[in-house]
Amino acid sequence: MSIAGFALTLLATTSPAAIGQPPRDEPIASTAAADPTAQPAEDEVQDREGTEIVVTARRRTENVQDVPVAISVIGSETLDAQGTYNINRLTQLQPTLQFFSTNPRNTFINIRGIGAPFGLTNDGFEQGVGVYVDQVYYNRIASATLDFVDVEQIEVLRGPQGTLYGKNTTAGAINITTRAPSFDFEGRAEVSLGNYNFKQAKLSVSGPLSDTLAARLSLASTDRRGTVYNVTTGSWINSQDNLGLRGALLWKPSEDLRITLSGDFNVQDPICCGQLYARVGTTQRAANRQYAALTALFPGYKVPSINPFDRLTDLDAQLAARNELGGASLRVEWDLGPGTLTSVSAWRYWDWGPKNDRDFTGLPIYTRVNNPTKQDQYTQEVRYAFDAGPLDFVVGAFGFYQQIRTSGVQETGPAASAWLLAPSSALSRNPSVLNGIIAENDIRLDNLSLAGFAKVNWKVTDALTISPGIRINYDKKDGLYNSVVTGTASDGTRQVVSSNPASPYYNDPWTAAQRGTQASQFFEPEFSDWNLSYDINLSYKIAPDILAYATYARSFKTGGINLNGVPSRADGTPALDVAQIKPEKVDHFEVGLKTQFWDRRATLNIAGYWTEIKDFQASVISNVSGSNVLRGYLANAEKVRVRGIEADFSLRPSERFSTYVSGAFTDHEFVKFVDAPCPPELAGGGTGTPVGPPATPGANSPANCNVSGQWLPGVSKWAFSWGAEYNLPAKILGRDGNVYFGYDGNYRSKFSSNASRSIYTDIDGYSINNFRVGFRTGSFDIFGWVRNAFDQDYFESLAVTPGNTGLISAQLGDPQTWGGTIKLGF
């Protein structure tokens, strides 16, 4: 039985319905809230004329419409109603949020097109989007692929953050708040069933243990059959098997003191993750070394389907994506004088156990490419939020220490010689030459970050507020990369494959061929630096329900180190001059208008921004001197620019109807990037001159490409989300309630899915449409749903596979899914 299957069985025996306890008539949150950016659930603060959403984005409780920041808020009921149970699905509600994941470790979250380099995983750099759960910073984006557990609401802040709390982030922050322990007994249970054997269950129970101590225990489980069939193994892959547990104790010895101890455990253990054959493009590699000619060397081999949306694959290596993380935190909040002193102490761990097929075919080229990783992180934050009269401020300090240890292995198989060596070489016809080359990788990172920050709000008048902020940051990274490659020499002995010309087997023909595929490398990079960032915000209340604001921020993303290997020099030593990655330097300008009208039945928020980044951290690829090995690593693009306009509109003319629409226009480009990796149509050829035309087999290729003026990867120029819900009073089975119908959708225009834009990896625009219909009372909700109702075929990402063979792999979006959900409150 799977992890999630066991949890579902447990929930079935502990839910109120199963033990015969009728649900109480206490209200639970309604799914009527249609606007994820402005409409709350019923358990959020409301008034008769409209709605008020309370946020803590500035580490104090305030109405979101009074916060002079571009911020979107999604309540728990909107998440549940629209099936948004992880950050991947959150992108369907947030037009400016981009999420790409081929497996939990290879996951990228961007806001407004910036945040993380696209297409390359490296433990030695930082994310530009901060993920916080109950004020605890999550350094690994792998956490974003797991299910939300008992979430109260999510705040998505756009633009640089860091002068208020936590880790410095240049693109934005995602603040996730879970439900706190309650001194009144309460509970929630939810079960969903759907096609693809989809099963999801959630349970949350909270109540008092004494007059001063309350507890909450929550469980979430998701299980789903894969959506891709592997003809080699006869199994469905890219499945879901998630389990999340969270517990919290709240001790409240007085009205002025609140101490919360919480812990969580999350595990994901699906049959995952495989990418499919998408298409083949022509590169500049010799024709006999491109995909069609290479597959012809294996009589009888044929890809199961050249239409990726047949959802068939033939991957022959074992697949796994076990992703486990958890931790504990202690939060102390003490109302001290006119302010609140807060301390947040946390420890988190992350264990990643992958098994991959990195040749993307059914041929035994690479039989193992697995890099299991273990991480421990410790964070401590202390801050004081003062609020009195015309002046309030937040001042604090943040400390972060992270230790990552990766012990990976990569092994080639019997098809490697024919696939990886030039056909003109007799060695390519000998499977033993490259069969069984094993690279054992030891990768280590020790990462320290210390910061002090302050933010002041000076109310010059009742209408005008000036808010300057400052942050000083120190970062230090110490790394180690040690890859020991062992192969079989021509004399039949196992020998280390060294790039050092002094090695005794350096000139052995088999070893030379192996070195051209993979070679040992050792280096110990390090980085340390101080950085200063600051911002100033002006806000003006034009009217009680109209707020205008303007912001300038000078921010940075700390530098890093390359921990996936670097190019080698001619003498075989690593090129340590590219082992360090310089910090990004960010200049950000933003203006916005927040309005409510029609007795607050309508909300319209608009923001315009302009962001320029110098030394943008980006992916590059370089040839190893004297061989055909390609090394991908991170370097700095001279300058990028992202600018755009965002708008969120919501309308609730009556209790019966609500609707929303959000949109974003994003203009994005590499302003200057002259030594970028070349797209596949300009890669794989010789290194001489003149450079040949794109997609010409056997032509010379440039060493790198000038992509100045081209798109950034992963960003659509246009993105929208929208939805509506209508309800009518009804009485069913003696219960008074509402019958309701809901619809939501989203659209994003064409975007590039490669580090440098390619004619083979643009993804066409697509739209997803979802429907739901149900009946709810104050404590009961049952509804049916269909997501991707029109079964839209779409790619989440396209990737250039190694070796310049022209093969393009695909990560597919979900097909049409449907099912039903029952929710109980007690």
PDB file of C-alpha atoms in Angstrom, residues 30-36 38-40 51 78 82 601 649-661 722-727 740-743 772 776:
ATOM      1  CA  SER A  30     -17.833  28.829   2.393  1.00  0.00           C
ATOM      2  CA  THR A  31     -16.542  28.165  -1.091  1.00  0.00           C
ATOM      3  CA  ALA A  32     -18.430  31.207  -2.311  1.00  0.00           C
ATOM      4  CA  ALA A  33     -15.333  33.361  -2.327  1.00  0.00           C
ATOM      5  CA  ALA A  34     -14.537  33.636  -6.007  1.00  0.00           C
ATOM      6  CA  ASP A  35     -11.727  36.164  -6.089  1.00  0.00           C
ATOM      7  CA  PRO A  36      -8.408  34.655  -5.024  1.00  0.00           C
ATOM      8  CA  ALA A  38      -9.452  39.929  -2.929  1.00  0.00           C
ATOM      9  CA  GLN A  39     -12.323  37.750  -1.701  1.00  0.00           C
ATOM     10  CA  PRO A  40     -12.042  36.005   1.676  1.00  0.00           C
ATOM     11  CA  THR A  51     -15.124  42.450   2.769  1.00  0.00           C
ATOM     12  CA  THR A  78     -10.663  29.270  -2.607  1.00  0.00           C
ATOM     13  CA  GLN A  82     -10.349  25.174  -7.082  1.00  0.00           C
ATOM     14  CA  ARG A 601     -18.647  45.495  -3.415  1.00  0.00           C
ATOM     15  CA  PHE A 649     -10.582  43.200 -10.202  1.00  0.00           C
ATOM     16  CA  SER A 650     -13.252  41.557  -8.081  1.00  0.00           C
ATOM     17  CA  LEU A 651     -16.963  42.154  -7.793  1.00  0.00           C
ATOM     18  CA  ARG A 652     -19.560  40.889  -5.338  1.00  0.00           C
ATOM     19  CA  PRO A 653     -22.827  42.700  -6.121  1.00  0.00           C
ATOM     20  CA  SER A 654     -24.838  40.411  -3.840  1.00  0.00           C
ATOM     21  CA  GLU A 655     -24.561  37.365  -1.616  1.00  0.00           C
ATOM     22  CA  ARG A 656     -25.598  35.283  -4.617  1.00  0.00           C
ATOM     23  CA  PHE A 657     -22.898  36.195  -7.113  1.00  0.00           C
ATOM     24  CA  SER A 658     -19.190  36.975  -7.130  1.00  0.00           C
ATOM     25  CA  THR A 659     -16.614  37.233  -9.898  1.00  0.00           C
ATOM     26  CA  TYR A 660     -12.995  38.200 -10.439  1.00  0.00           C
ATOM     27  CA  VAL A 661     -10.413  38.702 -13.156  1.00  0.00           C
ATOM     28  CA  TRP A 722     -10.687  34.660 -13.938  1.00  0.00           C
ATOM     29  CA  GLY A 723     -13.676  33.062 -12.285  1.00  0.00           C
ATOM     30  CA  ALA A 724     -17.216  33.430 -11.009  1.00  0.00           C
ATOM     31  CA  GLU A 725     -19.672  31.707  -8.697  1.00  0.00           C
ATOM     32  CA  TYR A 726     -23.453  31.857  -8.410  1.00  0.00           C
ATOM     33  CA  ASN A 727     -25.578  30.318  -5.655  1.00  0.00           C
ATOM     34  CA  TYR A 740     -23.875  26.759  -6.287  1.00  0.00           C
ATOM     35  CA  PHE A 741     -22.126  26.721  -9.634  1.00  0.00           C
ATOM     36  CA  GLY A 742     -18.526  27.868 -10.021  1.00  0.00           C
ATOM     37  CA  TYR A 743     -16.208  28.402 -12.957  1.00  0.00           C
ATOM     38  CA  ARG A 772     -17.702  22.858 -10.109  1.00  0.00           C
ATOM     39  CA  ARG A 776     -23.373  23.520   1.011  1.00  0.00           C
TER      40      ARG A 776
END
